[in-house]
Coordinates of N, CA and C and ligand atoms in Angstrom, one line a residue:
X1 N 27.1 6.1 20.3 CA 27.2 6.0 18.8 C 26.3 5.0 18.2
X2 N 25.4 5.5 17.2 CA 24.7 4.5 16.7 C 25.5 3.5 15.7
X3 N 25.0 2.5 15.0 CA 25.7 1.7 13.8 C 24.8 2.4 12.5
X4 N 25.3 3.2 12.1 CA 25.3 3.9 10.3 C 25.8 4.9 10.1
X5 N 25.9 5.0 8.6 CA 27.0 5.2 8.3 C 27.0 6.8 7.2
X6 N 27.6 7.5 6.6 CA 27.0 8.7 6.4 C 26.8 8.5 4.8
X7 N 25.5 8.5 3.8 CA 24.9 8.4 3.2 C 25.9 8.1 1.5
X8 N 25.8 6.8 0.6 CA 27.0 7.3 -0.3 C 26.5 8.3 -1.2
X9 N 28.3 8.7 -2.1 CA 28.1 9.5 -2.8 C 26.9 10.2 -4.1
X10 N 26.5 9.1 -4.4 CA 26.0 9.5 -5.3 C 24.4 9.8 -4.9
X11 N 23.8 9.2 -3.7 CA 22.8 10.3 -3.3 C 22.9 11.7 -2.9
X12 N 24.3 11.3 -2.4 CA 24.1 13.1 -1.7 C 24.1 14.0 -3.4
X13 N 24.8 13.5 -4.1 CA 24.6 14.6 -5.3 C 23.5 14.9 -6.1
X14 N 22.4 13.4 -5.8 CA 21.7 13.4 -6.4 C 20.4 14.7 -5.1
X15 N 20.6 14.7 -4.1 CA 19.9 15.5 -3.4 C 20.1 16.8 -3.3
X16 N 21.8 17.3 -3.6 CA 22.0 18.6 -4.0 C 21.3 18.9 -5.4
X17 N 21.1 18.6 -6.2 CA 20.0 18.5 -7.8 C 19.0 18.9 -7.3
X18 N 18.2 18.0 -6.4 CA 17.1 18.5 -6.5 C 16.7 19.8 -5.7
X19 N 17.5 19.8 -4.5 CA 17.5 21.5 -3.9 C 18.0 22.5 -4.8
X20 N 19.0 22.3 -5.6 CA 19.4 23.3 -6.7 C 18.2 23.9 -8.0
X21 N 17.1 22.7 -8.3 CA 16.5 22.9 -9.6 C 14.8 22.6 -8.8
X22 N 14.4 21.4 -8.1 CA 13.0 21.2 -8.3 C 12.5 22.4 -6.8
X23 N 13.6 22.0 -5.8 CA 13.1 22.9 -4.4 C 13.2 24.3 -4.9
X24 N 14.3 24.8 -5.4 CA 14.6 26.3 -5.7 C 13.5 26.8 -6.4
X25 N 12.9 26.4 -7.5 CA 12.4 26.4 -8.5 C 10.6 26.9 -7.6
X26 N 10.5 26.0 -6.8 CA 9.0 26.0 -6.1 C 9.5 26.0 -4.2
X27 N 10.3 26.8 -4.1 CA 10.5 27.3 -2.5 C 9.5 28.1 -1.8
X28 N 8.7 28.7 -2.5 CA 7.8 29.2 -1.7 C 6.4 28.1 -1.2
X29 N 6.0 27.7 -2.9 CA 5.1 26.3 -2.0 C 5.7 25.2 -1.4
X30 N 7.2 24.6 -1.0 CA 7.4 24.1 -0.3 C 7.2 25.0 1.2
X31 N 7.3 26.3 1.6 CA 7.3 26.7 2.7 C 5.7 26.7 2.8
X32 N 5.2 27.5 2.3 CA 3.6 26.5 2.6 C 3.1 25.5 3.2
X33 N 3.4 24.4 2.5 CA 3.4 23.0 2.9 C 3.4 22.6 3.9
X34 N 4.6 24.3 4.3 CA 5.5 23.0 5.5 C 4.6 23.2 6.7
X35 N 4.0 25.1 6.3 CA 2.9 26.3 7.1 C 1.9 25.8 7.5
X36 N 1.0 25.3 6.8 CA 0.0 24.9 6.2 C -0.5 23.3 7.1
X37 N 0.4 22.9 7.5 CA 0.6 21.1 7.5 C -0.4 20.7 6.2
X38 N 0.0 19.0 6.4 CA -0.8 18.3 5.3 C -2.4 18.0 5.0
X39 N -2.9 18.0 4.1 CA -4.2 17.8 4.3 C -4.7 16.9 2.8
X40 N -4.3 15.6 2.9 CA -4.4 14.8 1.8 C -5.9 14.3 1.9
X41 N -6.7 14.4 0.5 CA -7.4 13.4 0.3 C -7.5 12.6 0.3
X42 N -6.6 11.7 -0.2 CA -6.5 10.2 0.3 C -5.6 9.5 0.6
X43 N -5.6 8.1 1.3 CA -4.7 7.3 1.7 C -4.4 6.3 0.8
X44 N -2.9 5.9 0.5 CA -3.0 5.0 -0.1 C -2.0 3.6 0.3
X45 N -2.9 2.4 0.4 CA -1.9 1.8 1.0 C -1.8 0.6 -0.8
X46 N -0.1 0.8 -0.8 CA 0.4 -0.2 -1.8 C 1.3 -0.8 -1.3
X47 N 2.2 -1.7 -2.0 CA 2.9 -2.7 -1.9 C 4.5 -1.8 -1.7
X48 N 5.5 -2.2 -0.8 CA 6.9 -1.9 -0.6 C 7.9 -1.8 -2.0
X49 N 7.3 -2.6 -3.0 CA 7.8 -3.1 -4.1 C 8.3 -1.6 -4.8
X50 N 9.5 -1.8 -5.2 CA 9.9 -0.5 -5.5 C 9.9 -0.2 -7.0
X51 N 9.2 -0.8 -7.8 CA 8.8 -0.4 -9.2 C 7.1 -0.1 -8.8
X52 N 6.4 0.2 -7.7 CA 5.2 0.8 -7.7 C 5.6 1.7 -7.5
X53 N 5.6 3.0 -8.0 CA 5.8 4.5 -8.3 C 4.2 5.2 -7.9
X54 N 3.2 5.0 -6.8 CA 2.8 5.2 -7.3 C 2.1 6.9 -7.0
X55 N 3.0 7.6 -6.4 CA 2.7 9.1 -6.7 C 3.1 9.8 -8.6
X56 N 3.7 8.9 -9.4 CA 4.2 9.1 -10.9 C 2.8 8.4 -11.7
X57 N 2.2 7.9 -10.8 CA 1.2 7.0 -11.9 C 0.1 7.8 -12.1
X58 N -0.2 8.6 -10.5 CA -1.7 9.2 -10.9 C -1.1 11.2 -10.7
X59 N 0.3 11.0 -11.0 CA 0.6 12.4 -11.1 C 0.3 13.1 -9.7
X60 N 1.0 12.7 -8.3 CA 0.7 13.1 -7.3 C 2.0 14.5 -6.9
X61 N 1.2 15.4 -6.4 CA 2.5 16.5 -5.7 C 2.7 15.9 -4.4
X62 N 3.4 16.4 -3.8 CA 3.4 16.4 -2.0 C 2.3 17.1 -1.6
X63 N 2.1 16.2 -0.5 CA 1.1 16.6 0.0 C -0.6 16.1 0.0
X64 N -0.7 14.9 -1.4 CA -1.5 14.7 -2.0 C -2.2 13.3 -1.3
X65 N -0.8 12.7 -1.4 CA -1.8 11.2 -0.5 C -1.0 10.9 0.4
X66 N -1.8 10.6 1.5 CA -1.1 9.9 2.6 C -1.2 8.3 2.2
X67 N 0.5 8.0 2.3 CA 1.3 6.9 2.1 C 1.5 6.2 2.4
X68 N 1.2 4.5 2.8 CA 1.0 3.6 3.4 C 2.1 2.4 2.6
X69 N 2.9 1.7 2.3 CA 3.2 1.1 1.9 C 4.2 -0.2 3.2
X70 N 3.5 -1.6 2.4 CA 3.9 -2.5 3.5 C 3.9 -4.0 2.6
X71 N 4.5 -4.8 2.7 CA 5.2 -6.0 1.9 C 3.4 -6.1 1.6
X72 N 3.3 -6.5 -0.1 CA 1.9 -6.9 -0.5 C 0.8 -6.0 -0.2
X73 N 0.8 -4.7 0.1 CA -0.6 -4.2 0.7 C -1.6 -4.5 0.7
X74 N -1.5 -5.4 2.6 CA -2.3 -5.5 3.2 C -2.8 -4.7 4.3
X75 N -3.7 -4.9 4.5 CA -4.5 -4.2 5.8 C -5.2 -5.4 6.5
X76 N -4.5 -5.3 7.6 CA -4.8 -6.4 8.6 C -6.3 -6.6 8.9
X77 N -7.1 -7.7 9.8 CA -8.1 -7.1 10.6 C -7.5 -6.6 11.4
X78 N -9.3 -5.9 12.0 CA -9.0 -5.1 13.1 C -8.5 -5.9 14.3
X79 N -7.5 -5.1 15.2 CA -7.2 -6.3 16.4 C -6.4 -5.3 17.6
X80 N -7.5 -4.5 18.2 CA -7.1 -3.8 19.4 C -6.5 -5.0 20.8
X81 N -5.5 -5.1 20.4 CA -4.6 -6.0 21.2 C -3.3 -5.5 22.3
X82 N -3.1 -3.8 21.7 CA -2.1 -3.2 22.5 C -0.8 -3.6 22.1
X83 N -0.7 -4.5 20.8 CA 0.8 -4.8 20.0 C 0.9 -3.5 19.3
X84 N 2.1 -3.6 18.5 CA 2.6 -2.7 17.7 C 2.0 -3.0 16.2
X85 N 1.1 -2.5 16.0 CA 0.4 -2.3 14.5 C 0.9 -1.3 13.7
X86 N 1.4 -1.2 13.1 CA 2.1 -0.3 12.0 C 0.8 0.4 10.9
X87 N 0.4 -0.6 10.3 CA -0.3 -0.6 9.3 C -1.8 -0.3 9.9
X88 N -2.3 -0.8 10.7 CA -3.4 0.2 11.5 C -3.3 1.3 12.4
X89 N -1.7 1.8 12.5 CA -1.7 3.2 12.8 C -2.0 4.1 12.4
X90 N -1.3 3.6 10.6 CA -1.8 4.3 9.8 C -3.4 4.7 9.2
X91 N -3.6 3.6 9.1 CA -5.2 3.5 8.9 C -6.1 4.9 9.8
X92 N -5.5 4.5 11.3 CA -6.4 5.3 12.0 C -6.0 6.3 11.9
X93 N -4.7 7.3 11.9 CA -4.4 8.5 11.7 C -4.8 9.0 10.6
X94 N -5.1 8.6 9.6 CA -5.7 8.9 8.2 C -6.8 9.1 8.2
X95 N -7.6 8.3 9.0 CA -9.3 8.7 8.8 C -9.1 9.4 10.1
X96 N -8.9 9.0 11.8 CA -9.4 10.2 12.8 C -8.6 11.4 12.5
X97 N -7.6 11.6 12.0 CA -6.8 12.7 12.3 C -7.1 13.8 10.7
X98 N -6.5 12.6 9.6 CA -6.4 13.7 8.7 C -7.7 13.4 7.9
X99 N -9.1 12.8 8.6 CA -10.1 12.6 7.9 C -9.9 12.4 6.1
X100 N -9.5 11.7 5.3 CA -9.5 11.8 4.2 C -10.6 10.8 3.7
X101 N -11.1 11.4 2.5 CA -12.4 11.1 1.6 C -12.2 10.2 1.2
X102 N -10.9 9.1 1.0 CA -10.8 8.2 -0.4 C -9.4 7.0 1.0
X103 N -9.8 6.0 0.4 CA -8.6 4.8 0.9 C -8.8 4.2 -0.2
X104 N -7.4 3.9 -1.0 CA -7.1 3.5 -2.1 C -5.9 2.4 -1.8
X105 N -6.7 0.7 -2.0 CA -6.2 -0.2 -1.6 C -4.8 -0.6 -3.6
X106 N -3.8 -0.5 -3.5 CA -3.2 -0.9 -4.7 C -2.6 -1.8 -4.7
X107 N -3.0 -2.8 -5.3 CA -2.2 -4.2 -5.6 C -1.7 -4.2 -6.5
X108 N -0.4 -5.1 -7.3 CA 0.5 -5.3 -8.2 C 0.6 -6.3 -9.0
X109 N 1.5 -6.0 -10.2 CA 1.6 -7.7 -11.0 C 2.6 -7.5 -10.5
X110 N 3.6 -9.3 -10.2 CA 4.7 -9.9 -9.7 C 4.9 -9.3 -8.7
X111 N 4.1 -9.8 -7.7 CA 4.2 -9.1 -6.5 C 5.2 -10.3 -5.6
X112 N 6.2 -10.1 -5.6 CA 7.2 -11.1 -4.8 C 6.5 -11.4 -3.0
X113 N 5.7 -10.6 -2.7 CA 4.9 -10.8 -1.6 C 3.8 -12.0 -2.0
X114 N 3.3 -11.7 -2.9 CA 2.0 -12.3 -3.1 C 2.6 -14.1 -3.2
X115 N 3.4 -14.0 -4.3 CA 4.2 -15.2 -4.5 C 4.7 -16.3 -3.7
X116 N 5.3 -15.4 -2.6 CA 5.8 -16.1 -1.1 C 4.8 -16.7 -0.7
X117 N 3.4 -16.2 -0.3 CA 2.5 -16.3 -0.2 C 1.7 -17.6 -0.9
X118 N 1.8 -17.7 -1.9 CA 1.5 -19.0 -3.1 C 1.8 -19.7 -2.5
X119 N 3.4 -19.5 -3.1 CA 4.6 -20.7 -2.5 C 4.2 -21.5 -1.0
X120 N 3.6 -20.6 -0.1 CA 4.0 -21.1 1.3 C 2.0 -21.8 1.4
X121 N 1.5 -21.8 0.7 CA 0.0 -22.1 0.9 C 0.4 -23.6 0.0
X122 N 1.2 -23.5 -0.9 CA 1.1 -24.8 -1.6 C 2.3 -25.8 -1.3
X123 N 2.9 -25.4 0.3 CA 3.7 -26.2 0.5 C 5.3 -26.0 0.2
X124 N 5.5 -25.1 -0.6 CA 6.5 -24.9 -1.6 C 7.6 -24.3 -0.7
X125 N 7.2 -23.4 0.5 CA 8.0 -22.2 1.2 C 8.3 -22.6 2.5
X126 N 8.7 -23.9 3.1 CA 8.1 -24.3 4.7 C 9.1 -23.0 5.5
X127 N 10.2 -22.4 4.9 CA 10.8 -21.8 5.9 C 9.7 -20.3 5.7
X128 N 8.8 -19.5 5.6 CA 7.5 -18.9 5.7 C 7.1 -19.5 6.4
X129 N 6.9 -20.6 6.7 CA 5.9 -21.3 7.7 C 6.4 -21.0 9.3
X130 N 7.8 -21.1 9.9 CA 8.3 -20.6 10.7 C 7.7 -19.2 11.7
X131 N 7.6 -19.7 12.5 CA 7.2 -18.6 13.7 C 8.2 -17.5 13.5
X132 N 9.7 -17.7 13.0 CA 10.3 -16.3 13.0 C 10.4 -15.7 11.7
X133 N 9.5 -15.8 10.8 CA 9.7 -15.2 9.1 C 9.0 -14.1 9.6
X134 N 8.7 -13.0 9.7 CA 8.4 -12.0 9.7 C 7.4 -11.6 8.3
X135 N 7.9 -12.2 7.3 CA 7.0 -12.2 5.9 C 6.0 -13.1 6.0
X136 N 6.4 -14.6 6.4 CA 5.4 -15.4 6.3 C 4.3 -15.1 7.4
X137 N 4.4 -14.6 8.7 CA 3.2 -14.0 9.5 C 2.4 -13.1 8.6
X138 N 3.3 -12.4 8.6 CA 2.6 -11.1 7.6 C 1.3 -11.8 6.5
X139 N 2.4 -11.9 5.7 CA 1.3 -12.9 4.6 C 0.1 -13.6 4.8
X140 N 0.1 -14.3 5.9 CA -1.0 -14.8 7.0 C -2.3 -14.4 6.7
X141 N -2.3 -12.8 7.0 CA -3.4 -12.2 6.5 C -4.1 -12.7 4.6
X142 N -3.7 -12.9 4.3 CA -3.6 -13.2 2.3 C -4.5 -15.1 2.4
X143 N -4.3 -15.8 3.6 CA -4.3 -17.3 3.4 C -6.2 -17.5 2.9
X144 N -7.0 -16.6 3.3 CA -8.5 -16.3 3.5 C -8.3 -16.1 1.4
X145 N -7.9 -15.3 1.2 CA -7.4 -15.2 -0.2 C -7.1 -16.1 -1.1
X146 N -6.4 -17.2 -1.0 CA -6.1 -18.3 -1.4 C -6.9 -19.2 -1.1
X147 N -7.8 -19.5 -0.5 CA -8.8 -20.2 -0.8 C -9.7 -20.4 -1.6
X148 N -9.7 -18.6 -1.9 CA -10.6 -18.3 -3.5 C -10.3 -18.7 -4.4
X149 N -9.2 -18.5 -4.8 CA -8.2 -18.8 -6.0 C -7.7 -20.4 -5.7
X150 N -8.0 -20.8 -5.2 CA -6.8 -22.5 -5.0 C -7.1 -23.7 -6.4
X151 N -8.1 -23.5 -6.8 CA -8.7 -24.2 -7.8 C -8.9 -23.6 -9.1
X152 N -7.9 -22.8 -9.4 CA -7.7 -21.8 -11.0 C -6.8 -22.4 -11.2
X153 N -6.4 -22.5 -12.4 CA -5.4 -23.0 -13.2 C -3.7 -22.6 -13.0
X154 N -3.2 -23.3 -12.4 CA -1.4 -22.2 -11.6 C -1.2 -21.3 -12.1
X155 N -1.1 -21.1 -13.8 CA -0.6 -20.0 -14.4 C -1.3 -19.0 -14.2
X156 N -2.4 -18.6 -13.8 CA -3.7 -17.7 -13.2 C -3.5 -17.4 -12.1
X157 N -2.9 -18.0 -10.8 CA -3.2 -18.1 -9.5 C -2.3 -16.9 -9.1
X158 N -0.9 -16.4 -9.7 CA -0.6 -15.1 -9.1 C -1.2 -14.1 -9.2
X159 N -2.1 -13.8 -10.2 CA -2.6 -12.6 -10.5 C -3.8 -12.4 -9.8
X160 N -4.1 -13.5 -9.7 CA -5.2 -14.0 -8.9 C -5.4 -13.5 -7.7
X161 N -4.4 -14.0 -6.7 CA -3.8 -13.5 -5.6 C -3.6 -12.2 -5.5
X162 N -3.0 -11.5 -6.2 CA -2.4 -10.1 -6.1 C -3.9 -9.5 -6.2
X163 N -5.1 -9.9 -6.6 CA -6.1 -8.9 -6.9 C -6.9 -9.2 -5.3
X164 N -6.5 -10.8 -4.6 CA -7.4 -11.5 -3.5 C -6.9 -10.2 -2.8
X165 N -5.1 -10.0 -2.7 CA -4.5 -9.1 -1.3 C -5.1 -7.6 -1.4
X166 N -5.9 -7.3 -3.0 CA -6.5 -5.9 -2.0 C -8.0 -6.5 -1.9
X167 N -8.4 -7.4 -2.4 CA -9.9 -8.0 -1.7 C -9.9 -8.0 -0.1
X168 N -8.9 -8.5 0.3 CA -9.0 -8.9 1.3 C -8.4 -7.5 2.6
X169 N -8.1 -6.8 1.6 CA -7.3 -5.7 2.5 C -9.0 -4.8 3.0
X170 N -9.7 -4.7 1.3 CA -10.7 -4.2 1.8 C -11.5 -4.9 2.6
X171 N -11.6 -5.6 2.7 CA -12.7 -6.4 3.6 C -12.0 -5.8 5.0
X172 N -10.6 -6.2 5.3 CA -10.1 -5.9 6.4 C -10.1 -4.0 7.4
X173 N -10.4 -3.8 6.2 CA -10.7 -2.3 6.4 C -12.1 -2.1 7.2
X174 N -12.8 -2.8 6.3 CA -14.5 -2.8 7.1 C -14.2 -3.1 8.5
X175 N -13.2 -3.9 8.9 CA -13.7 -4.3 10.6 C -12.9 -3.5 11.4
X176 N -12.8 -2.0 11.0 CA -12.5 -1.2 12.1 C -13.9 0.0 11.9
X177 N -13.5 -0.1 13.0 CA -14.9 0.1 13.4 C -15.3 1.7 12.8
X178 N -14.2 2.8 13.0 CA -13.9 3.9 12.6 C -14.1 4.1 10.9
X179 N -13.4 3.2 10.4 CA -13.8 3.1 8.8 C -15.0 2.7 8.6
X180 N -15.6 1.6 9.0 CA -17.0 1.4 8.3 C -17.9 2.3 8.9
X181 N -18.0 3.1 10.2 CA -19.0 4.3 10.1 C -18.6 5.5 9.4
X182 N -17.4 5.5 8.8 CA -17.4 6.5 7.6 C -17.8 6.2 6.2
X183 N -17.6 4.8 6.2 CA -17.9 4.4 5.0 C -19.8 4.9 4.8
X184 N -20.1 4.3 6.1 CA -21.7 4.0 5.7 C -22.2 5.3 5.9
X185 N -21.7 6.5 6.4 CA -22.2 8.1 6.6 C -21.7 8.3 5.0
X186 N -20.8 7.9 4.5 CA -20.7 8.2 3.2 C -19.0 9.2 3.0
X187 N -18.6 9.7 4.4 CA -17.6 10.2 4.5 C -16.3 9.6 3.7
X188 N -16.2 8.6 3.6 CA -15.2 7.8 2.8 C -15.7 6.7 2.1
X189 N -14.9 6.9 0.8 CA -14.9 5.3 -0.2 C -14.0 5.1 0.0
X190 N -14.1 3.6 -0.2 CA -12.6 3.2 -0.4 C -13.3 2.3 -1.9
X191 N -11.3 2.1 -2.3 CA -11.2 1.4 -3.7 C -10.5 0.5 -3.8
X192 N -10.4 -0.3 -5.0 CA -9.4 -0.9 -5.0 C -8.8 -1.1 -6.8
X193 N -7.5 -1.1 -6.3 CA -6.5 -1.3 -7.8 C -5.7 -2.7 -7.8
X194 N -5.4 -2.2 -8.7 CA -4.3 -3.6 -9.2 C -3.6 -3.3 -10.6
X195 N -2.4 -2.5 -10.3 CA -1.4 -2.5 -11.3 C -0.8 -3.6 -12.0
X196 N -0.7 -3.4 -13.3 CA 0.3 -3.9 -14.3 C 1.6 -3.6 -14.7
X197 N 2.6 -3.9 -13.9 CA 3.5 -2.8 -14.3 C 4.1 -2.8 -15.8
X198 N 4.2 -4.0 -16.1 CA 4.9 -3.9 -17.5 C 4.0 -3.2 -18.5
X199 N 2.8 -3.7 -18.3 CA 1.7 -3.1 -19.5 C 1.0 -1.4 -18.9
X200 N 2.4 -1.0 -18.2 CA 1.6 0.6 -17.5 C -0.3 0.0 -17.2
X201 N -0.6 -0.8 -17.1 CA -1.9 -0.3 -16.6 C -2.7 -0.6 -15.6
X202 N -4.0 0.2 -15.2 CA -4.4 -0.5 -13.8 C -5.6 -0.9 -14.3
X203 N -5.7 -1.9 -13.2 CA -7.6 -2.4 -13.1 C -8.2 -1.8 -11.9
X204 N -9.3 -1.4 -11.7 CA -10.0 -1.6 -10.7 C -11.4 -2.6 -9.9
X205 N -11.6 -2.6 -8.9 CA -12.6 -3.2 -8.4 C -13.6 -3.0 -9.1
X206 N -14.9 -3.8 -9.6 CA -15.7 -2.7 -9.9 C -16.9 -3.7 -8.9
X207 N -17.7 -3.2 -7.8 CA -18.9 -4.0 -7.3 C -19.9 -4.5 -8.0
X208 N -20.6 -4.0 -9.2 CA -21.5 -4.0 -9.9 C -20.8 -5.2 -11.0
X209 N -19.7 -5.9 -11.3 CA -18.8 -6.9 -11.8 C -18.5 -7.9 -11.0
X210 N -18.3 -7.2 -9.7 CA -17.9 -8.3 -8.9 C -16.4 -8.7 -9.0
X211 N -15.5 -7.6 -9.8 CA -14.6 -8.0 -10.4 C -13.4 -6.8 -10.9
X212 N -12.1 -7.4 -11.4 CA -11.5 -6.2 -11.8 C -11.5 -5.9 -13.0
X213 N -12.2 -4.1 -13.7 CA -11.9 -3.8 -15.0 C -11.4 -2.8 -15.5
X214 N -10.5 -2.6 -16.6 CA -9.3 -1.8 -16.8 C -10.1 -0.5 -16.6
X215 N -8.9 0.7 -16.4 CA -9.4 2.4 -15.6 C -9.6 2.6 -16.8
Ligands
ZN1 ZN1 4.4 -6.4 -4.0

């Protein structure tokens, strides 16, 4: 017997809804889908944060992007070590397997990841510092990031950060080896965002700026 428990009530009604009106309604292209397997153009890795919505932001169906989501979206370096990489599983199944055209790095405002991350760079977090935080390893990846930003004004430095964690995700991207000979055959771009959530809006990277400017 495992430990869980059977689902409460008010999802299960909320999942009878949607088989009664959105599945019923389009049953035949869900069986498709199912026929068919997936074939997304792009990948998107964002943050766990559960006010990024972000198949509602750029109006995605099923099927549309392969989904990546992990505390702050990052993307590690590359590091063929034989551990358990999550986040470069994904990476690689997306480009060897479902080849997609686009890797779409999205960062966030109030990113409670990024924050931790502050906190624990300016001293503020020592229990992140801990060999057993599982967040603060994580975050790890972001500290290359904060050195950019260490000398902006505090009130600046979250947003700051949240734009360094997809800087630095893209950079991290480059050092697999698989991505950057797609990049450079031209097979894939990659991008990068940075949501606002309160003000609905996004920035992006732009190289020619050096910088983020609204879509
Ligand atoms: Zn976040």
């Amino acid at each position: 017997m495992h430990n869980a428990k059977l689902l409460p009530h008010y999802l299960v009604q909320r999942f009878h809804g949607w088989k009664a009106t959105t599945y019923s309604e389009n049953e035949s292209w869900y069986r498709r889908l199912a026929d068919n397997g997936q074939n997304p153009r792009a990948m998107v890795v964002s943050c766990c944060d559960s006010r990024v919505h972000v198949t509602s932001i750029f109006g995605a169906d099923n099927g549309e992007f392969f989904l990546h989501r992990n505390i702050a979206n990052l993307v590690p370096p590359y590091k063929p070590d034989g551990a358990q990489h999550g986040t470069s599983a994904a990476v690689e199944y997306a480009v060897k397997a479902l080849k997609v055209a686009h890797i779409i790095v999205l960062g966030h405002s109030s990113c409670g990841g990024v924050e931790g991350c502050l906190n624990m760079c300016t001293g503020r977090a020592p229990e992140l510092e801990e060999k057993t935080s599982f967040v603060g390893r994580w975050m790890d990846i972001l500290r290359p990031g904060y050195e950019n930003i260490k000398d902006m004004p505090e009130a600046e430095q979250p947003a700051a950060l949240e734009k360094e964690a997809v800087l630095v995700s893209l950079n991290n991207l480059m050092t697999f080896p698989f991505v950057a000979d797609d990049v450079k055959s031209g097979k894939i771009t990659l991008h990068g965002l940075w949501h606002d959530i309160g003000e609905g809006a996004i920035e992006q990277y732009s190289p020619e700026d050096n910088g983020f400017k609204p879509v």
